[in-house]
C-alpha positions as a printed Julia matrix, in Angstrom:
312×3 Matrix{Float64}:
 45.21  14.67  -34.45
 44.89  17.13  -37.6
 41.6   19.29  -36.99
 39.14  18.19  -39.73
 38.93  20.8   -42.49
 35.63  23.06  -42.08
 34.15  24.88  -45.1
 31.67  27.1   -43.91
 28.71  28.48  -46.42
 30.97  31.47  -47.75
 33.97  29.02  -48.68
 31.38  26.39  -50.09
 30.01  29.08  -52.36
 33.34  30.67  -53.39
 35.03  27.25  -54.27
 32.37  26.27  -56.83
 30.61  27.95  -59.68
 27.1   26.65  -60.64
 28.56  25.64  -63.87
 31.15  23.6   -62.17
 28.81  22.34  -60.11
 26.47  20.92  -63.29
 29.67  19.58  -64.84
 30.61  17.68  -61.64
 27.01  16.14  -61.75
 27.15  15.52  -65.3
 30.38  13.7   -64.91
 29.57  11.19  -62.45
 26.83  10.22  -64.92
 29.0    9.85  -67.67
 31.47   7.96  -65.6
 28.53   5.54  -64.82
 27.16   6.2   -61.46
 23.86   4.35  -61.23
 21.57   6.56  -59.55
 18.81   3.79  -58.95
 21.23   1.99  -56.52
 21.46   5.29  -54.07
 20.69   4.36  -50.67
 17.18   6.34  -49.85
 16.78   9.27  -47.76
 16.18   8.52  -44.17
 13.93  11.03  -42.46
 13.0   11.23  -38.54
 10.26  13.56  -37.32
 11.54  16.08  -34.54
  9.57  18.61  -32.38
 11.3   21.26  -34.62
 10.86  19.39  -38.0
 12.55  16.66  -39.69
 15.87  15.14  -39.53
 17.31  13.81  -42.94
 20.15  11.63  -43.29
 21.59  11.11  -46.88
 24.72   8.73  -47.11
 26.25   7.93  -50.52
 29.52   6.61  -51.63
 31.36   6.35  -55.16
 34.67   5.8   -56.56
 37.4    7.08  -54.25
 34.97   9.21  -51.85
 31.98   8.51  -49.42
 30.03  10.92  -47.38
 26.72  11.62  -45.56
 24.46  14.32  -45.22
 22.57  15.42  -42.22
 20.02  18.0   -42.81
 17.43  20.03  -40.79
 14.07  20.79  -42.14
 12.97  23.6   -39.71
  9.32  25.16  -40.9
  9.51  27.78  -37.41
 13.04  29.0   -38.31
 11.4   31.54  -41.27
  9.67  33.53  -38.19
 13.27  33.62  -36.36
 14.96  34.97  -39.48
 16.96  31.86  -39.79
 16.91  29.25  -42.55
 14.58  26.95  -43.17
 17.13  24.26  -44.07
 20.37  23.17  -41.91
 22.63  20.84  -41.81
 26.11  19.58  -42.36
 28.06  17.53  -44.96
 30.96  14.91  -43.71
 33.35  14.14  -46.64
 35.05  10.49  -46.1
 37.95   8.94  -47.6
 35.97   6.04  -49.89
 38.61   3.39  -48.95
 39.01   4.07  -45.35
 35.98   5.95  -44.25
 38.23   8.43  -42.79
 37.01  11.83  -42.39
 38.23  14.28  -44.94
 36.24  17.64  -44.56
 33.12  18.99  -43.12
 31.04  21.26  -45.43
 28.17  23.39  -44.46
 25.22  21.36  -45.52
 22.59  24.26  -46.26
 25.16  26.13  -48.72
 25.84  22.73  -50.46
 22.01  21.84  -50.67
 21.73  25.59  -52.36
 24.43  24.72  -54.62
 23.57  21.02  -55.87
 19.89  21.28  -56.34
 19.83  24.18  -58.51
 22.78  22.38  -60.26
 20.46  19.21  -60.89
 17.64  21.54  -62.27
 20.25  23.2   -64.76
 21.72  19.99  -65.99
 18.12  18.81  -66.8
 17.34  22.01  -68.43
 20.48  21.8   -70.58
 18.83  18.63  -72.0
 15.57  19.29  -72.01
 15.09  22.74  -73.69
 16.21  23.59  -77.24
 19.33  26.09  -77.07
 18.69  28.36  -79.93
 16.96  31.38  -77.94
 16.86  32.6   -74.65
 14.08  31.18  -72.47
 11.2   32.99  -70.86
 11.15  31.61  -67.37
  8.65  31.93  -64.64
  9.94  31.2   -61.12
  7.78  30.32  -58.34
  9.49  31.02  -55.14
 11.41  33.82  -53.85
 14.08  31.89  -51.13
 17.43  30.89  -51.44
 16.49  28.23  -54.05
 15.22  30.55  -56.35
 17.95  32.4   -56.27
 20.43  29.54  -56.91
 18.25  28.48  -59.78
 18.68  32.11  -61.5
 22.44  31.51  -61.32
 22.58  27.97  -61.97
 20.18  28.48  -65.52
 22.1   31.38  -66.37
 25.36  29.0   -66.57
 23.52  26.8   -69.01
 21.16  28.97  -70.93
 20.43  32.65  -71.99
 17.34  33.74  -70.22
 15.01  36.45  -71.91
 12.95  37.08  -68.98
 12.38  35.96  -65.28
  8.68  36.36  -64.05
  8.66  35.75  -60.03
  5.56  34.41  -58.63
  5.82  34.43  -54.7
  3.76  35.46  -51.76
  5.97  38.13  -50.33
  5.84  40.87  -52.9
  8.88  42.53  -51.52
 10.76  39.12  -51.6
  9.83  38.81  -55.12
 10.84  42.26  -56.47
 14.06  41.52  -54.57
 14.64  38.36  -56.64
 13.77  40.3   -59.67
 15.93  43.1   -58.87
 18.62  40.32  -58.4
 18.11  38.69  -61.75
 18.36  42.14  -63.7
 21.66  42.86  -61.69
 23.22  39.55  -63.12
 22.31  40.06  -66.44
 18.65  39.0   -67.07
 17.25  41.81  -69.72
 13.67  41.77  -67.88
 12.71  40.51  -64.45
  9.75  41.61  -62.46
  6.71  40.05  -60.43
  4.13  38.55  -61.65
  1.31  35.54  -61.32
  0.76  32.38  -62.07
 -1.25  32.69  -64.86
  1.68  33.72  -66.69
  2.78  30.25  -66.89
  0.99  30.22  -70.26
  3.75  32.36  -72.02
  6.77  30.61  -70.15
  9.14  28.36  -71.8
 10.49  27.21  -68.79
  8.47  27.1   -65.31
 10.61  26.47  -62.18
  8.86  25.65  -58.77
 11.11  25.75  -55.84
  8.64  26.57  -52.92
  7.52  24.81  -49.83
  4.06  24.44  -51.19
  2.04  21.11  -50.72
 -0.83  21.54  -53.28
 -0.07  22.76  -56.78
  0.9   26.09  -57.42
 -0.7   26.73  -61.11
 -3.26  25.04  -63.45
 -1.19  22.88  -65.68
 -3.45  23.17  -68.51
 -2.02  26.46  -69.13
  1.36  25.58  -69.46
  2.2   25.63  -73.33
  3.02  22.92  -75.42
  6.94  21.92  -75.5
  7.19  24.05  -72.54
  9.6   22.77  -69.65
  8.52  22.33  -65.93
 11.21  21.93  -63.3
  9.89  20.99  -59.71
 12.18  20.64  -56.85
 10.48  22.05  -53.71
  9.0   18.82  -52.13
 10.39  15.15  -51.43
  7.53  13.65  -49.98
  4.56  11.39  -51.3
  1.85  13.84  -49.91
  3.29  17.1   -51.15
  3.44  18.5   -54.78
  3.76  21.99  -56.6
  2.24  20.56  -59.96
 -0.94  19.48  -60.71
 -2.34  15.98  -61.9
 -3.65  17.9   -65.08
  0.06  19.01  -65.92
  1.48  15.32  -65.22
 -0.87  13.48  -67.33
 -0.05  15.54  -70.15
  3.72  15.54  -69.75
  6.83  13.66  -70.76
  7.99  13.07  -67.22
 11.68  13.06  -66.39
 13.66  12.08  -62.83
 16.72  11.56  -61.49
 15.92   8.14  -60.48
 12.55   5.91  -60.94
 13.13   4.36  -57.41
 13.6    7.58  -55.55
 10.61   9.25  -58.0
  8.28   6.15  -57.02
  9.04   6.3   -53.69
  8.83   9.88  -52.54
  7.5   12.3   -55.47
  4.13  13.43  -54.47
  4.06  15.23  -57.83
  3.64  11.5   -59.23
  2.41   9.26  -56.48
 -0.88  11.62  -56.23
 -1.94  11.24  -59.72
 -1.01   7.77  -59.73
 -3.13   7.05  -56.79
 -6.26   8.86  -58.28
 -5.8    6.48  -61.33
 -4.77   9.54  -63.84
 -1.15   7.8   -64.73
  0.65   4.32  -64.04
  4.28   3.8   -62.68
  5.38   3.59  -66.42
  4.37   7.11  -67.19
  8.07   8.26  -66.27
  9.81   8.75  -69.81
 13.32   8.85  -68.49
 15.92   9.76  -66.12
 18.36  12.38  -65.68
 21.23   9.57  -66.17
 19.3    8.92  -69.75
 19.71  12.65  -70.85
 23.25  12.9   -69.86
 24.16   9.62  -71.63
 21.92   9.28  -74.07
 21.36  11.12  -77.5
 20.21  14.59  -77.99
 16.45  14.65  -77.76
 14.61  15.67  -80.45
 12.65  19.61  -80.58
 10.01  19.53  -78.1
  6.58  18.17  -79.55
  3.21  19.05  -78.38
  3.44  17.65  -74.87
  5.25  19.69  -72.12
  8.34  18.07  -70.34
  8.19  17.94  -66.6
 11.65  17.39  -64.72
 10.7   16.28  -60.94
 13.47  16.19  -58.57
 13.55  14.97  -55.07
 17.28  15.16  -54.19
 19.27  12.75  -53.84
 22.59  11.49  -52.08
 24.71  11.07  -54.94
 24.32  14.64  -56.0
 25.55  15.78  -52.6
 28.62  13.49  -52.74
 29.42  14.84  -56.4
 29.23  18.46  -55.31
 30.58  17.82  -52.38
 34.05  16.33  -53.87
 34.19  18.97  -56.62
 33.87  21.62  -53.61
 36.78  20.09  -51.91
 38.93  19.75  -54.45
 38.38  23.45  -55.61
 39.08  24.59  -52.22
 41.95  22.46  -51.33
 43.62  22.82  -54.83
């Protein structure tokens, strides 16, 4: 029996640049994949946290991610997100490769955000970014955003000052002209606000976000957790990966809906609409909010691209 090829975290990162991950996602949407039909994520509570099962199939490929969310890992100096991705032949369902699931997630989630940002923001001038978070997703988002837009500045808002300074230094080191630690109030001056944290309550006052600014929220996929407040959601155009997933998992939308502030029809459109449709008009007076919960079709699209790049 031939050993199953294994792509560890380093191999996943080396195989596919952020720009290529963005194109892999855009490609499957242009080819007609319907995210609304993607199987839902299964979540099982366990003593250490939560186990997630995310299967998907499209074209010649299928796959499943088994991820662990272990909040206590931070105190042990270990990643909060663990997991593996099993890539399968779509016709026979025979295993083709095993990939490091945490590295795959760290690549695909920022790529989803960057794809949305490419369509939601004007491309004429560099963006002033406020980044909430200083973990692997924050680093990945800086890399991915630079693949689709020029950045004028990155202001890092995080609980740990040392980690915030570390991310700012990283951003400066890869070409962002100005990067520093800041405060939540600075969302008022941002063109783009990115939320990639473990917060369960809003990170900033949504009334302060400027007209026409874009907010990307990726940190939660639970109905009772959110990074943005009702004020922002109510005044924003809202874009999601899929209506079915958002109305099942996105606390950023479900909590305002439960409060009676918005209805299910408040969603403006989806990522597929952005990729397949005409270009959006210039931003108007309303902010644009992209709420991502993470979906299995994204893991599959990026895993296939990683596998192809790694195997030639």
